[in-house]
XYZ file of C-alpha atoms in Angstrom:
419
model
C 0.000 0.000 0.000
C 1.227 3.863 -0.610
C 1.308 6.019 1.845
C 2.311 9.166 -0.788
C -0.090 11.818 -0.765
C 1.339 12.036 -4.842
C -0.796 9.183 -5.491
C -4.321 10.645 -6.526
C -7.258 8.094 -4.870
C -9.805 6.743 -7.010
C -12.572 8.918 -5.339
C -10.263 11.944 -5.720
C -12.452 15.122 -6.485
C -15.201 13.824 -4.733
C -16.754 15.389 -1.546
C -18.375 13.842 1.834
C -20.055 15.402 4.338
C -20.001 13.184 7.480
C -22.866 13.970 9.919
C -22.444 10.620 11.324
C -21.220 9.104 14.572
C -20.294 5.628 16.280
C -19.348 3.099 13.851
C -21.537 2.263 11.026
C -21.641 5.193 9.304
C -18.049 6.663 10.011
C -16.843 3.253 8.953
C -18.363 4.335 5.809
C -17.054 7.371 5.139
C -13.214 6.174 6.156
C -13.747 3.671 3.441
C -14.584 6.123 0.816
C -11.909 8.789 2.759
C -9.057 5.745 2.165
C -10.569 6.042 -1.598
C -9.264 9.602 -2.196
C -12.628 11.277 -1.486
C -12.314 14.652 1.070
C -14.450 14.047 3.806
C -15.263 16.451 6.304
C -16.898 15.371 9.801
C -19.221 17.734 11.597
C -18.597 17.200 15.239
C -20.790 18.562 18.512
C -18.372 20.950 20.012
C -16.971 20.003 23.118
C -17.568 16.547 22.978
C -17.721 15.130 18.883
C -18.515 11.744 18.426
C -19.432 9.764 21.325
C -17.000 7.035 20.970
C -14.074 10.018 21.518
C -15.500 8.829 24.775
C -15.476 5.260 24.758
C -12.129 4.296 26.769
C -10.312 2.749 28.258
C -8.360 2.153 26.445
C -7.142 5.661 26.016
C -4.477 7.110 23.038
C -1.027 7.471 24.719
C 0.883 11.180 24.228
C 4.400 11.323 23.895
C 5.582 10.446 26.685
C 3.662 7.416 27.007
C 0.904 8.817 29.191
C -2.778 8.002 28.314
C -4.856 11.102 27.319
C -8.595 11.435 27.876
C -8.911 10.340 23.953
C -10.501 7.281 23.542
C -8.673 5.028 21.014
C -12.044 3.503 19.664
C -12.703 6.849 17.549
C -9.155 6.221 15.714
C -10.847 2.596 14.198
C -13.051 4.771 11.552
C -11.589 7.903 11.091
C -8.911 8.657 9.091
C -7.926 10.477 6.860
C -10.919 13.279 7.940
C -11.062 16.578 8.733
C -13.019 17.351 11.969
C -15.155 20.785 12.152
C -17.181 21.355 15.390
C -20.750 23.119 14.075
C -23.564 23.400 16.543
C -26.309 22.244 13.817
C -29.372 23.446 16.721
C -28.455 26.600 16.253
C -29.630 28.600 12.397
C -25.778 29.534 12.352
C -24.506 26.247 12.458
C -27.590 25.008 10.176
C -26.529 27.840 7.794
C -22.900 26.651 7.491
C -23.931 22.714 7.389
C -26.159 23.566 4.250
C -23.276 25.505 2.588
C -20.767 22.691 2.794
C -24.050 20.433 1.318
C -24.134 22.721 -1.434
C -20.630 21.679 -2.279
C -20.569 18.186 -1.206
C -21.430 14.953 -3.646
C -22.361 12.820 -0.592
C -24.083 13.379 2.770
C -24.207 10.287 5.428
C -25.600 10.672 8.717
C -26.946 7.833 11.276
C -29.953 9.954 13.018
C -33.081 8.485 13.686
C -35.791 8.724 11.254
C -36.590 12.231 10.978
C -34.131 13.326 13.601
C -32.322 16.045 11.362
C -35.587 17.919 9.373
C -35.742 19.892 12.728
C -33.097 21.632 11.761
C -33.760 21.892 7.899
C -30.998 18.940 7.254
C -32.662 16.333 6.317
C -32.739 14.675 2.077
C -36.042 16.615 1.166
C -34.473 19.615 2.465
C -30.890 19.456 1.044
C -31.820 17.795 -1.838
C -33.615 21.051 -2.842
C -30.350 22.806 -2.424
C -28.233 20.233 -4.230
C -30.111 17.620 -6.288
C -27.053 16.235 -7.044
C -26.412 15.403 -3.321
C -26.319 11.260 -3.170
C -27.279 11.354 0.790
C -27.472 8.163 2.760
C -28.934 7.375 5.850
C -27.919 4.899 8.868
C -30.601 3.936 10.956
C -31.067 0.735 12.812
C -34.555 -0.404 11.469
C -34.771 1.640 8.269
C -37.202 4.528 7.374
C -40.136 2.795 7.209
C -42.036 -0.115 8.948
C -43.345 -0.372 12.779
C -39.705 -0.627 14.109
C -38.747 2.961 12.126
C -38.333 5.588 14.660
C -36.542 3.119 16.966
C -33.057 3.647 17.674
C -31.159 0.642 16.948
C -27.539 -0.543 18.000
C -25.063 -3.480 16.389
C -25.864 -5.801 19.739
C -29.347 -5.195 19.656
C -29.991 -6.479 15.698
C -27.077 -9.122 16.505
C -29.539 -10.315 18.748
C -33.243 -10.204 16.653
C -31.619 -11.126 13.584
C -30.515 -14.808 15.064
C -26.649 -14.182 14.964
C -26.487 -14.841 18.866
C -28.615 -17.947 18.318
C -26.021 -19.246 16.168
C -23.045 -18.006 17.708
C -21.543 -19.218 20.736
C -21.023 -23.110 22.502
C -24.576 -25.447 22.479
C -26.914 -25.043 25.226
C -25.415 -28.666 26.634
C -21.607 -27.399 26.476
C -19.512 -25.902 29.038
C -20.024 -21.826 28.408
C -23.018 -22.797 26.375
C -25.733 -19.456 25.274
C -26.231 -16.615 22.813
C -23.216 -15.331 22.563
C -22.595 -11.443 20.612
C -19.565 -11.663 17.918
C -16.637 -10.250 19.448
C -16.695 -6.891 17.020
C -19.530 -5.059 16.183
C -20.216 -7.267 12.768
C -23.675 -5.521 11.856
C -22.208 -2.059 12.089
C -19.364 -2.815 9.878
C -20.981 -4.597 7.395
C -23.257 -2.083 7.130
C -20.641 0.700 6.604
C -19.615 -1.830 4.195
C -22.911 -2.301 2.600
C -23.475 1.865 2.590
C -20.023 2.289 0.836
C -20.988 -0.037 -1.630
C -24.169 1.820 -2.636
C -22.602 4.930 -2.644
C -20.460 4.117 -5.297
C -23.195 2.389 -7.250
C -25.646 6.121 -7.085
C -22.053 8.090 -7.992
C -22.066 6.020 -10.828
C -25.754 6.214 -12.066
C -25.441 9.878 -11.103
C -22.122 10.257 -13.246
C -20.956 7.661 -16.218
C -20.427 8.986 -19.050
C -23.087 6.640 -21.293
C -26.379 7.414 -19.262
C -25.487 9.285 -16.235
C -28.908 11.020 -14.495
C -26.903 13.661 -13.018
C -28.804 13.250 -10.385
C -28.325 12.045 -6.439
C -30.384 10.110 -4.673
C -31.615 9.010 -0.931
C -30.059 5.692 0.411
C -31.916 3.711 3.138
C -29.667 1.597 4.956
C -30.901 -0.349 8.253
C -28.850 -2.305 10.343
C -31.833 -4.672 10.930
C -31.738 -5.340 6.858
C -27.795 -5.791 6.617
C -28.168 -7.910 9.847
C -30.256 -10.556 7.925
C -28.600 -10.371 4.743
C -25.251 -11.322 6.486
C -26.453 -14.880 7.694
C -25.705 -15.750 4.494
C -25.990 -19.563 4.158
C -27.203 -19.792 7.514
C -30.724 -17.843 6.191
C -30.528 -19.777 2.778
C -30.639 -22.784 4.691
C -33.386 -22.133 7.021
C -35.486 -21.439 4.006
C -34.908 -24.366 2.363
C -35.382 -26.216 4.975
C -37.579 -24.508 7.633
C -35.410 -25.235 10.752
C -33.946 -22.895 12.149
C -30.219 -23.927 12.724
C -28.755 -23.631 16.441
C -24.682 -23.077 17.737
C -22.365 -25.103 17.134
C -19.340 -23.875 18.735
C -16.028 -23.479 16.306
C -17.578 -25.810 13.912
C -19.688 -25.883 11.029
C -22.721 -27.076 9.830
C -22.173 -27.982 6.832
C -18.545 -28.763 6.714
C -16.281 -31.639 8.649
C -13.603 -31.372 9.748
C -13.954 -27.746 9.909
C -13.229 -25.983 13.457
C -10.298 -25.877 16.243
C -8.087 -28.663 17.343
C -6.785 -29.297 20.824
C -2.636 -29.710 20.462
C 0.239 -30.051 22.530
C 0.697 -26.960 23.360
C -2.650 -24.839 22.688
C -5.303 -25.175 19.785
C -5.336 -25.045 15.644
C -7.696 -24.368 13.016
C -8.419 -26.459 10.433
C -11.007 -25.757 7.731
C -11.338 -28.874 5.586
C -13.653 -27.931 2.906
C -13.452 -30.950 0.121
C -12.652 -34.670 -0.459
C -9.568 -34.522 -1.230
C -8.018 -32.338 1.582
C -9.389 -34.661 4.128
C -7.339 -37.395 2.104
C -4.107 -35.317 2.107
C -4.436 -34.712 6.169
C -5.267 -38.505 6.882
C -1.986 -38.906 4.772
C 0.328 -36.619 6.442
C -1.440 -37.448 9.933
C -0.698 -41.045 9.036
C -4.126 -42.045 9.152
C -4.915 -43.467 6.220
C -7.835 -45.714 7.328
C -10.047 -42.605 8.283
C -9.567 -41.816 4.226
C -11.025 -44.835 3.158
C -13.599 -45.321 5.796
C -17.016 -45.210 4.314
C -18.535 -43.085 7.201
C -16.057 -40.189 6.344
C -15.295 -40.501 2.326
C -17.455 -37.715 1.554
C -17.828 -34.227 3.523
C -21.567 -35.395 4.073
C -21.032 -38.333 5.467
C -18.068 -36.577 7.759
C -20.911 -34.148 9.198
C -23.572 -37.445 9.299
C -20.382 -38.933 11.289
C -18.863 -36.300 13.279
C -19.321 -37.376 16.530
C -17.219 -40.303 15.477
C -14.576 -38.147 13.629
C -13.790 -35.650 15.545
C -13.137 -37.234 19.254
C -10.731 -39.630 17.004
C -8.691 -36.174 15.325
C -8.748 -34.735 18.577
C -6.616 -37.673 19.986
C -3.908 -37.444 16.821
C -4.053 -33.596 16.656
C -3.241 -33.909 20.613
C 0.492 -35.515 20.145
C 1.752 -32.479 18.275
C 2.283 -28.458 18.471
C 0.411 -26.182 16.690
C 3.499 -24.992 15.073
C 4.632 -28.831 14.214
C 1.155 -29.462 12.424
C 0.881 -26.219 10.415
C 4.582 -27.053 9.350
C 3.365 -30.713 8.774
C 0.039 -29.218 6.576
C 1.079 -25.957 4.926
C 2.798 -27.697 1.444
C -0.168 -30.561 1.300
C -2.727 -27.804 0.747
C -4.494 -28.669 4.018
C -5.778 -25.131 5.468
C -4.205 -24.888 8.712
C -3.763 -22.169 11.081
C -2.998 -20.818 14.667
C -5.547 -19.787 17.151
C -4.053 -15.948 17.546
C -4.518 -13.587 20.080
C -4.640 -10.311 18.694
C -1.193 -9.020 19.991
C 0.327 -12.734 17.963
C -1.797 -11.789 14.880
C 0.533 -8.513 14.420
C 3.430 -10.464 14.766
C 2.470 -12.674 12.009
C 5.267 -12.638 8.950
C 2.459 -12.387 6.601
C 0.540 -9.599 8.665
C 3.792 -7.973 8.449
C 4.387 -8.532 4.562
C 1.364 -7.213 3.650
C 1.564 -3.771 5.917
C -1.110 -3.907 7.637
C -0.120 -1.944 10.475
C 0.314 1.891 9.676
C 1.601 4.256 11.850
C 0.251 8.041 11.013
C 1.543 11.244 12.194
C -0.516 13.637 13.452
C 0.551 17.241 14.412
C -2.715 18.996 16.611
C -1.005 20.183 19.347
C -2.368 17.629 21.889
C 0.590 15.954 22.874
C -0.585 12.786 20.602
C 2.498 12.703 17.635
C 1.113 9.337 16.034
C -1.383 6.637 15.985
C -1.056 3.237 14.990
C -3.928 1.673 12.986
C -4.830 -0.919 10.234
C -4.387 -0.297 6.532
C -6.851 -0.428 4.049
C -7.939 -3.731 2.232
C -8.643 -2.240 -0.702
C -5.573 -3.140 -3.172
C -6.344 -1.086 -6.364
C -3.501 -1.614 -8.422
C -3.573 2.097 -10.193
C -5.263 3.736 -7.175
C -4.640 2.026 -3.837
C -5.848 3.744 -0.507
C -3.603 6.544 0.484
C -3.563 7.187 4.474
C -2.954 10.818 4.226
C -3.784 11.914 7.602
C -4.299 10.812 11.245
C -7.685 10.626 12.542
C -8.031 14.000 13.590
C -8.562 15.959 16.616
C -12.100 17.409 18.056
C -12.331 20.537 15.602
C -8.935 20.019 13.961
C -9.764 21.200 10.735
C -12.786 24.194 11.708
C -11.190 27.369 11.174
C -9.102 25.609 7.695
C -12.646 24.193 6.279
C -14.915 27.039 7.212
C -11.964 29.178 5.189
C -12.919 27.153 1.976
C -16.182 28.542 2.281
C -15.287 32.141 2.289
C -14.992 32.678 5.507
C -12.437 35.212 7.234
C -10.770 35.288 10.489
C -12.783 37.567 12.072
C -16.048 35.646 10.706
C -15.094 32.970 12.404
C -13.810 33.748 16.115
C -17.385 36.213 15.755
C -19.007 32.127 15.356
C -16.619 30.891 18.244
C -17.629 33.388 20.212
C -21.145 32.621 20.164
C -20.736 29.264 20.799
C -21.833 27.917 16.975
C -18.076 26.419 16.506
């Protein structure tokens, strides 16, 4: 990945105004920020997004001393520029509609109808820009009897059926729902929102057919929630049973969960025929191969209770490390059970760059924070990480310059509390 700000991003050109705050949305808008597009977040002053809040743990200054600035914001917020606008009052209205004039995008997460008090909403700033492309975050969506409810990641992991099918059975040690250990929903649905952004810039812009015109884009948690159960859903509907946890494995695959070994656990995710065959070679098992309740993966999942108490006693007499050296040139997928802190010290984690340091210079004591680089591999325009996520109101006085602005204009704002 480049990090050189000489690299122009595929979304270069293109403008977002971020009214939105937690995780779904702002995971949104760093995905489109990584892109090339400027994106500008409008922050509450004094406090900004809630989750500058949520800590511990807390960003470290340069001496190694935690600050009161929660590291959680830094997940979804690069490469932004903070502004602090008080939207309830017609000043900081004013100024929110003259940055919509000049944006291509608007996302916010308020509840349905939460931001036509103060004349922000799509009617209202579509009349101003029709070709604005704003998107809205809600948890239930802007219709239907759930609507005006506010809705949170746990909360839809929970209706939707992902904590009935995550976790250990009712009958196993540690058994019950259990929530995914990151807030899935969210980010798929920043995911999801990304996604469609791209698709109305697109309608709104190609050269062929474009309309020219935005458009409003309804995205619920609750929906992206039951799209995500993927084969999960597609097999309740075939089937009409609804499926229940299973722990580390999987229902339609065997062997496919953790291992017990010498010295901790592995992963192994047999997904054909012919892997099994390879492991019950290099295991030096060859019997289980040929066995006619395990020759097929169906028959492995009809069997497993057989199956897997007899891997468990092979994978047992090695180490992890001996049995992903054993598997890794047999084309058996293999793996450690990381922590977090062993994941960064993979060699491949490392290869691939995927932790990025980025300075940031806002006079807080805070001279760099370490994050995760972008997926996104575009071979003419990767990601660039330009900037640190920023501080509360980094960027107010330089963005509310852009719009014509001057000094005194602005400390007269300041002054009465709008900024």
């Amino acid at each position: 990945m480049t990090t050189l700000p000489s690299s122009a991003g595929a979304l270069a050109g293109i403008k977002v105004l971020d009214l939105s705050r937690v995780l779904a949305g702002p995971w949104c808008t760093q995905v489109l920020a990584d892109l090339g597009a400027d994106v500008v977040k409008v922050e509450r002053p004094g406090l900004g997004d809630d989750t500058r809040q949520w800590g511990p743990p807390f960003l470290k200054d340069a001496e190694g001393n935690d600050t009161t600035q929660a590291s959680y914001f830094t997940a979804c917020n690069r490469n932004k520029r903070s502004v602090t606008i008080d939207m309830a009052t017609p000043e900081g209205q004013a100024l929110i509609k003259q940055m919509a004039l000049q944006a291509d995008i608007v996302v916010e997460n308020f509840k349905v109808g939460g931001l036509k008090q103060y004349g922000l909403d799509h009617e209202s700033l579509r009349a101003l820009n029709p070709r604005l492309i704003y998107c809205s975050v809600t948890g239930f969506g802007q219709d239907g009897p759930y609507a005006e409810r506010a809705g949170y990641d746990l909360m839809v992991q929970a209706m939707t059926g992902l904590m009935s099918i995550t976790g250990q059975a009712d009958n196993q040690p540690g058994g019950g729902p259990m929530r995914v250990g990151v807030a899935v929903i969210d980010l798929f649905t920043g995911l999801y929102a990304s996604n469609a952004i791209l698709a109305a810039l697109h309608v709104r812009d190609n050269a062929t057919n474009g309309t020219g015109q935005g458009q409003h884009i309804d995205m619920a948690l609750l929906d992206v929630g039951m799209a995500v159960l993927a084969n999960q859903a597609s097999g309740f509907l075939a089937t009409g049973e609804a499926p229940g946890r299973m722990g580390n494995s999987h229902p339609s695959l065997a062997p496919y969960q953790d291992f017990p070994t010498q010295d901790g656990n592995m992963l192994l995710a047999v997904g054909n025929d012919g892997q099994f065959q390879r492991f019950c070679a290099a295991a030096d098992q060859p019997s289980w191969a040929s066995d006619p309740r395990y020759t097929t993966n169906t028959l492995r999942v009809q069997h497993r209770t057989d199956l897997i108490p007899a891997m468990e006693a092979v994978t047992r007499t090695r180490t992890t490390a001996s049995w992903i050296a054993l598997l890794e040139d047999k084309a058996v997928p293999c793996g450690p059970v990381n922590t977090i802190a062993q994941a960064f010290d993979d060699a491949q984690v490392k290869a691939r760059g995927l932790r990025v340091e980025l300075p940031r210079s806002a006079g807080d004591g805070i001279t760099s924070i370490a994050g995760v680089a972008s997926p996104l591999r575009l071979s003419a325009n990767p990601p660039v990480l330009r900037n640190a996520p920023p501080a509360l109101g980094q960027h107010t006085d330089e963005v509310l310059a852009e719009l014509g602005l001057n000094t005194q204009a602005i400390a007269a704002l300041r002054d009465k509390q709008v900024l």
